[in-house]
């Protein structure tokens, strides 16, 4: 019995010593094998086009201003949340590939320049459930705007790349627009 009590006391002391040293924050990360995440496979480059429909007018807008601009002369300071359709062609009645969800904010005082932060969430075909994340500067009056792809999920996990945005049409009366996004995505 004395041996059992001594053994238990030693175990309790060892447990207390281990737990009292605690985690000092140095062991929060570990190196893992790339194969566990499929990163041993050959990287692919995928190119596709999607048409981004920004509807600010009508009874069901897909883009709403949640912070108005600081002045009437520019969009500076304004923030718009979006849930825009992504279609296969420039017409709204073409196949819906997914949604562009996020926001754009007026980030330039002397030109029409936006900070774009959005996910392209795909809903059709083999990419259903996958996303790419775009974060960058969009000078809307430029013919071509290039923005980086900073990540993705699903079949686009570990994605990187860029998009080129070109305005297909813009209605100055109501503010609605259609923009072609040509996407170049590196992924596994």
Short mmCIF file of N, CA, C and O in Angstrom, two decimals, residues 43-119:
data_model
loop_
_atom_site.label_atom_id
_atom_site.label_comp_id
_atom_site.label_asym_id
_atom_site.label_seq_id
_atom_site.Cartn_x
_atom_site.Cartn_y
_atom_site.Cartn_z
N UNK A 43 1.31 21.56 -59.65
CA UNK A 43 0.47 22.75 -59.62
C UNK A 43 -0.15 22.97 -60.99
O UNK A 43 0.49 22.76 -62.01
N UNK A 44 -1.43 23.40 -61.01
CA UNK A 44 -2.15 23.65 -62.26
C UNK A 44 -2.38 25.15 -62.43
O UNK A 44 -2.48 25.88 -61.45
N UNK A 45 -2.50 25.57 -63.68
CA UNK A 45 -2.89 26.94 -64.00
C UNK A 45 -4.24 26.86 -64.71
O UNK A 45 -4.36 26.24 -65.76
N UNK A 46 -5.25 27.44 -64.07
CA UNK A 46 -6.60 27.45 -64.64
C UNK A 46 -6.93 28.87 -65.08
O UNK A 46 -6.68 29.83 -64.36
N UNK A 47 -7.49 28.99 -66.29
CA UNK A 47 -7.96 30.29 -66.79
C UNK A 47 -9.45 30.18 -67.07
O UNK A 47 -9.91 29.19 -67.65
N UNK A 48 -10.21 31.17 -66.63
CA UNK A 48 -11.63 31.23 -66.95
C UNK A 48 -12.08 32.69 -66.95
O UNK A 48 -11.40 33.56 -66.41
N UNK A 49 -13.22 32.91 -67.59
CA UNK A 49 -13.84 34.24 -67.58
C UNK A 49 -15.18 34.13 -66.88
O UNK A 49 -15.90 33.14 -67.03
N UNK A 50 -15.51 35.17 -66.15
CA UNK A 50 -16.82 35.28 -65.51
C UNK A 50 -17.25 36.74 -65.63
O UNK A 50 -16.42 37.65 -65.62
N UNK A 51 -18.54 36.94 -65.76
CA UNK A 51 -19.09 38.29 -65.89
C UNK A 51 -19.79 38.67 -64.59
O UNK A 51 -20.68 37.98 -64.13
N UNK A 52 -19.33 39.78 -64.02
CA UNK A 52 -19.71 40.29 -62.71
C UNK A 52 -20.79 41.34 -62.92
O UNK A 52 -20.56 42.33 -63.61
N UNK A 53 -21.98 41.10 -62.38
CA UNK A 53 -23.12 42.01 -62.59
C UNK A 53 -23.40 42.80 -61.33
O UNK A 53 -23.89 42.26 -60.34
N UNK A 54 -23.08 44.09 -61.37
CA UNK A 54 -23.28 44.98 -60.23
C UNK A 54 -24.58 45.75 -60.46
O UNK A 54 -24.64 46.64 -61.30
N UNK A 55 -25.61 45.36 -59.72
CA UNK A 55 -26.92 46.01 -59.88
C UNK A 55 -27.19 46.87 -58.64
O UNK A 55 -27.44 46.33 -57.55
N UNK A 56 -27.13 48.18 -58.83
CA UNK A 56 -27.40 49.10 -57.73
C UNK A 56 -28.83 49.64 -57.79
O UNK A 56 -29.29 50.26 -56.83
N UNK A 57 -29.52 49.40 -58.90
CA UNK A 57 -30.88 49.93 -59.07
C UNK A 57 -31.90 48.80 -58.98
O UNK A 57 -31.54 47.63 -58.91
N UNK A 58 -33.16 49.19 -59.01
CA UNK A 58 -34.24 48.21 -59.05
C UNK A 58 -34.67 47.75 -57.67
O UNK A 58 -34.10 48.14 -56.65
N UNK A 59 -35.67 46.88 -57.63
CA UNK A 59 -36.23 46.44 -56.34
C UNK A 59 -35.32 45.47 -55.58
O UNK A 59 -35.43 45.35 -54.36
N UNK A 60 -34.42 44.77 -56.27
CA UNK A 60 -33.53 43.81 -55.61
C UNK A 60 -32.07 44.07 -55.99
O UNK A 60 -31.45 43.27 -56.70
N UNK A 61 -31.49 45.16 -55.49
CA UNK A 61 -30.10 45.46 -55.86
C UNK A 61 -29.15 44.39 -55.30
O UNK A 61 -29.40 43.83 -54.22
N UNK A 62 -28.09 44.11 -56.03
CA UNK A 62 -27.07 43.17 -55.56
C UNK A 62 -25.88 43.90 -54.95
O UNK A 62 -24.95 43.26 -54.47
N UNK A 63 -25.93 45.20 -54.98
CA UNK A 63 -24.89 46.04 -54.42
C UNK A 63 -25.57 47.18 -53.67
O UNK A 63 -26.37 47.92 -54.26
N UNK A 64 -25.28 47.30 -52.37
CA UNK A 64 -25.90 48.38 -51.60
C UNK A 64 -24.83 49.19 -50.87
O UNK A 64 -23.86 48.63 -50.35
N UNK A 65 -24.99 50.49 -50.88
CA UNK A 65 -24.07 51.38 -50.19
C UNK A 65 -24.41 51.35 -48.71
O UNK A 65 -25.52 51.68 -48.31
N UNK A 66 -23.45 50.92 -47.89
CA UNK A 66 -23.67 50.89 -46.44
C UNK A 66 -23.00 52.06 -45.74
O UNK A 66 -23.28 52.33 -44.59
N UNK A 67 -22.11 52.76 -46.46
CA UNK A 67 -21.49 53.98 -45.97
C UNK A 67 -21.44 54.95 -47.14
O UNK A 67 -20.78 54.68 -48.13
N UNK A 68 -22.19 56.06 -47.06
CA UNK A 68 -22.18 56.99 -48.19
C UNK A 68 -20.82 57.68 -48.35
O UNK A 68 -20.03 57.73 -47.41
N UNK A 69 -20.56 58.23 -49.54
CA UNK A 69 -19.28 58.92 -49.75
C UNK A 69 -19.18 60.17 -48.89
O UNK A 69 -20.18 60.74 -48.45
N UNK A 70 -17.94 60.60 -48.67
CA UNK A 70 -17.70 61.79 -47.85
C UNK A 70 -18.05 63.07 -48.58
O UNK A 70 -18.29 64.09 -47.95
N UNK A 71 -18.04 63.02 -49.92
CA UNK A 71 -18.41 64.20 -50.69
C UNK A 71 -19.16 63.75 -51.94
O UNK A 71 -19.12 62.58 -52.31
N UNK A 72 -19.83 64.69 -52.58
CA UNK A 72 -20.58 64.36 -53.80
C UNK A 72 -19.68 64.27 -55.02
O UNK A 72 -20.10 63.75 -56.05
N UNK A 73 -18.45 64.76 -54.93
CA UNK A 73 -17.59 64.82 -56.11
C UNK A 73 -16.86 63.50 -56.40
O UNK A 73 -16.35 63.32 -57.49
N UNK A 74 -16.76 62.63 -55.43
CA UNK A 74 -16.11 61.34 -55.66
C UNK A 74 -16.77 60.28 -54.79
O UNK A 74 -17.60 60.57 -53.95
N UNK A 75 -16.38 59.05 -54.97
CA UNK A 75 -16.91 57.93 -54.20
C UNK A 75 -16.05 57.68 -52.96
O UNK A 75 -16.25 56.73 -52.23
N UNK A 76 -15.07 58.56 -52.71
CA UNK A 76 -14.12 58.38 -51.61
C UNK A 76 -14.85 58.23 -50.27
O UNK A 76 -15.70 59.03 -49.92
N UNK A 77 -14.49 57.18 -49.55
CA UNK A 77 -15.08 56.94 -48.24
C UNK A 77 -16.32 56.06 -48.26
O UNK A 77 -16.76 55.59 -47.21
N UNK A 78 -16.90 55.85 -49.42
CA UNK A 78 -18.11 55.02 -49.51
C UNK A 78 -17.74 53.54 -49.45
O UNK A 78 -16.67 53.14 -49.87
N UNK A 79 -18.66 52.75 -48.92
CA UNK A 79 -18.49 51.30 -48.88
C UNK A 79 -19.77 50.66 -49.37
O UNK A 79 -20.86 51.01 -48.93
N UNK A 80 -19.63 49.74 -50.32
CA UNK A 80 -20.78 49.01 -50.85
C UNK A 80 -20.57 47.52 -50.63
O UNK A 80 -19.50 46.98 -50.95
N UNK A 81 -21.56 46.85 -50.05
CA UNK A 81 -21.55 45.39 -49.91
C UNK A 81 -22.16 44.80 -51.17
O UNK A 81 -23.13 45.34 -51.71
N UNK A 82 -21.59 43.66 -51.61
CA UNK A 82 -22.06 43.06 -52.85
C UNK A 82 -22.38 41.57 -52.68
O UNK A 82 -21.76 40.88 -51.88
N UNK A 83 -23.34 41.15 -53.45
CA UNK A 83 -23.66 39.74 -53.66
C UNK A 83 -24.06 39.64 -55.13
O UNK A 83 -25.21 39.41 -55.47
N UNK A 84 -23.06 39.87 -56.00
CA UNK A 84 -23.29 39.99 -57.43
C UNK A 84 -23.23 38.65 -58.14
O UNK A 84 -22.38 37.81 -57.82
N UNK A 85 -24.11 38.48 -59.12
CA UNK A 85 -24.08 37.25 -59.93
C UNK A 85 -22.82 37.23 -60.79
O UNK A 85 -22.37 38.26 -61.30
N UNK A 86 -22.26 36.03 -60.93
CA UNK A 86 -21.17 35.75 -61.88
C UNK A 86 -21.76 34.85 -62.94
O UNK A 86 -22.24 33.76 -62.64
N UNK A 87 -21.73 35.31 -64.19
CA UNK A 87 -22.34 34.53 -65.27
C UNK A 87 -21.30 34.14 -66.31
O UNK A 87 -20.22 34.72 -66.38
N UNK A 88 -21.68 33.17 -67.16
CA UNK A 88 -20.79 32.67 -68.20
C UNK A 88 -20.65 33.64 -69.36
O UNK A 88 -19.62 33.66 -70.05
N UNK A 89 -21.67 34.46 -69.59
CA UNK A 89 -21.65 35.46 -70.67
C UNK A 89 -22.09 36.79 -70.07
O UNK A 89 -22.57 36.87 -68.96
N UNK A 90 -21.97 37.84 -70.89
CA UNK A 90 -22.27 39.19 -70.39
C UNK A 90 -23.76 39.44 -70.15
O UNK A 90 -24.12 40.38 -69.45
N UNK A 91 -24.62 38.60 -70.70
CA UNK A 91 -26.06 38.79 -70.48
C UNK A 91 -26.48 38.16 -69.15
O UNK A 91 -25.99 37.10 -68.78
N UNK A 92 -27.38 38.83 -68.46
CA UNK A 92 -27.83 38.37 -67.14
C UNK A 92 -28.53 37.01 -67.21
O UNK A 92 -28.55 36.28 -66.23
N UNK A 93 -29.11 36.67 -68.35
CA UNK A 93 -29.86 35.42 -68.43
C UNK A 93 -28.97 34.24 -68.84
O UNK A 93 -29.47 33.15 -69.10
N UNK A 94 -27.64 34.44 -68.90
CA UNK A 94 -26.76 33.32 -69.20
C UNK A 94 -26.53 32.50 -67.92
O UNK A 94 -26.97 32.86 -66.84
N UNK A 95 -25.82 31.40 -68.05
CA UNK A 95 -25.60 30.48 -66.93
C UNK A 95 -24.93 31.19 -65.76
O UNK A 95 -23.90 31.84 -65.92
N UNK A 96 -25.52 31.04 -64.58
CA UNK A 96 -24.93 31.61 -63.36
C UNK A 96 -23.85 30.64 -62.87
O UNK A 96 -24.14 29.48 -62.57
N UNK A 97 -22.62 31.13 -62.80
CA UNK A 97 -21.49 30.33 -62.33
C UNK A 97 -21.35 30.38 -60.82
O UNK A 97 -20.82 29.46 -60.21
N UNK A 98 -21.82 31.49 -60.23
CA UNK A 98 -21.68 31.67 -58.79
C UNK A 98 -21.98 33.10 -58.41
O UNK A 98 -22.67 33.83 -59.14
N UNK A 99 -21.44 33.51 -57.27
CA UNK A 99 -21.67 34.85 -56.74
C UNK A 99 -20.33 35.49 -56.39
O UNK A 99 -19.42 34.81 -55.93
N UNK A 100 -20.27 36.80 -56.57
CA UNK A 100 -19.15 37.61 -56.05
C UNK A 100 -19.66 38.24 -54.78
O UNK A 100 -20.59 39.06 -54.81
N UNK A 101 -19.08 37.86 -53.66
CA UNK A 101 -19.56 38.34 -52.36
C UNK A 101 -18.44 39.04 -51.63
O UNK A 101 -17.33 38.51 -51.52
N UNK A 102 -18.71 40.24 -51.14
CA UNK A 102 -17.71 41.02 -50.42
C UNK A 102 -18.08 42.47 -50.39
O UNK A 102 -19.25 42.84 -50.20
N UNK A 103 -17.09 43.34 -50.63
CA UNK A 103 -17.36 44.78 -50.65
C UNK A 103 -16.35 45.48 -51.55
O UNK A 103 -15.30 44.95 -51.88
N UNK A 104 -16.74 46.69 -51.94
CA UNK A 104 -15.77 47.60 -52.54
C UNK A 104 -15.93 48.94 -51.86
O UNK A 104 -17.01 49.32 -51.42
N UNK A 105 -14.80 49.62 -51.71
CA UNK A 105 -14.78 50.88 -50.98
C UNK A 105 -14.03 51.92 -51.78
O UNK A 105 -12.99 51.62 -52.39
N UNK A 106 -14.56 53.14 -51.79
CA UNK A 106 -13.89 54.26 -52.45
C UNK A 106 -12.62 54.61 -51.69
O UNK A 106 -12.69 55.11 -50.57
N UNK A 107 -11.47 54.32 -52.29
CA UNK A 107 -10.20 54.49 -51.60
C UNK A 107 -9.30 55.55 -52.23
O UNK A 107 -8.17 55.70 -51.81
N UNK A 108 -9.80 56.27 -53.24
CA UNK A 108 -8.99 57.30 -53.90
C UNK A 108 -9.75 58.62 -53.88
O UNK A 108 -10.95 58.65 -54.13
N UNK A 109 -9.04 59.69 -53.60
CA UNK A 109 -9.68 61.01 -53.54
C UNK A 109 -9.73 61.71 -54.89
O UNK A 109 -10.64 62.49 -55.14
N UNK A 110 -8.78 61.43 -55.76
CA UNK A 110 -8.66 62.18 -57.00
C UNK A 110 -9.03 61.40 -58.24
O UNK A 110 -8.88 61.89 -59.35
N UNK A 111 -9.45 60.16 -58.08
CA UNK A 111 -9.90 59.34 -59.20
C UNK A 111 -10.93 58.34 -58.67
O UNK A 111 -11.13 58.23 -57.47
N UNK A 112 -11.57 57.64 -59.57
CA UNK A 112 -12.52 56.62 -59.17
C UNK A 112 -11.74 55.33 -58.94
O UNK A 112 -11.51 54.54 -59.86
N UNK A 113 -11.27 55.15 -57.71
CA UNK A 113 -10.45 54.00 -57.35
C UNK A 113 -11.02 53.29 -56.14
O UNK A 113 -11.36 53.93 -55.14
N UNK A 114 -11.12 51.97 -56.24
CA UNK A 114 -11.75 51.17 -55.19
C UNK A 114 -10.77 50.18 -54.58
O UNK A 114 -9.88 49.67 -55.26
N UNK A 115 -10.99 49.88 -53.33
CA UNK A 115 -10.42 48.70 -52.70
C UNK A 115 -11.46 47.61 -52.87
O UNK A 115 -12.60 47.75 -52.43
N UNK A 116 -11.08 46.52 -53.56
CA UNK A 116 -11.99 45.39 -53.79
C UNK A 116 -11.59 44.26 -52.85
O UNK A 116 -10.41 43.89 -52.80
N UNK A 117 -12.54 43.73 -52.14
CA UNK A 117 -12.32 42.56 -51.28
C UNK A 117 -13.53 41.65 -51.48
O UNK A 117 -14.63 41.96 -51.02
N UNK A 118 -13.32 40.55 -52.21
CA UNK A 118 -14.47 39.70 -52.52
C UNK A 118 -14.05 38.26 -52.78
O UNK A 118 -12.91 37.98 -53.15
N UNK A 119 -15.00 37.39 -52.55
CA UNK A 119 -14.85 35.98 -52.88
C UNK A 119 -15.71 35.68 -54.09
O UNK A 119 -16.86 36.11 -54.16
#
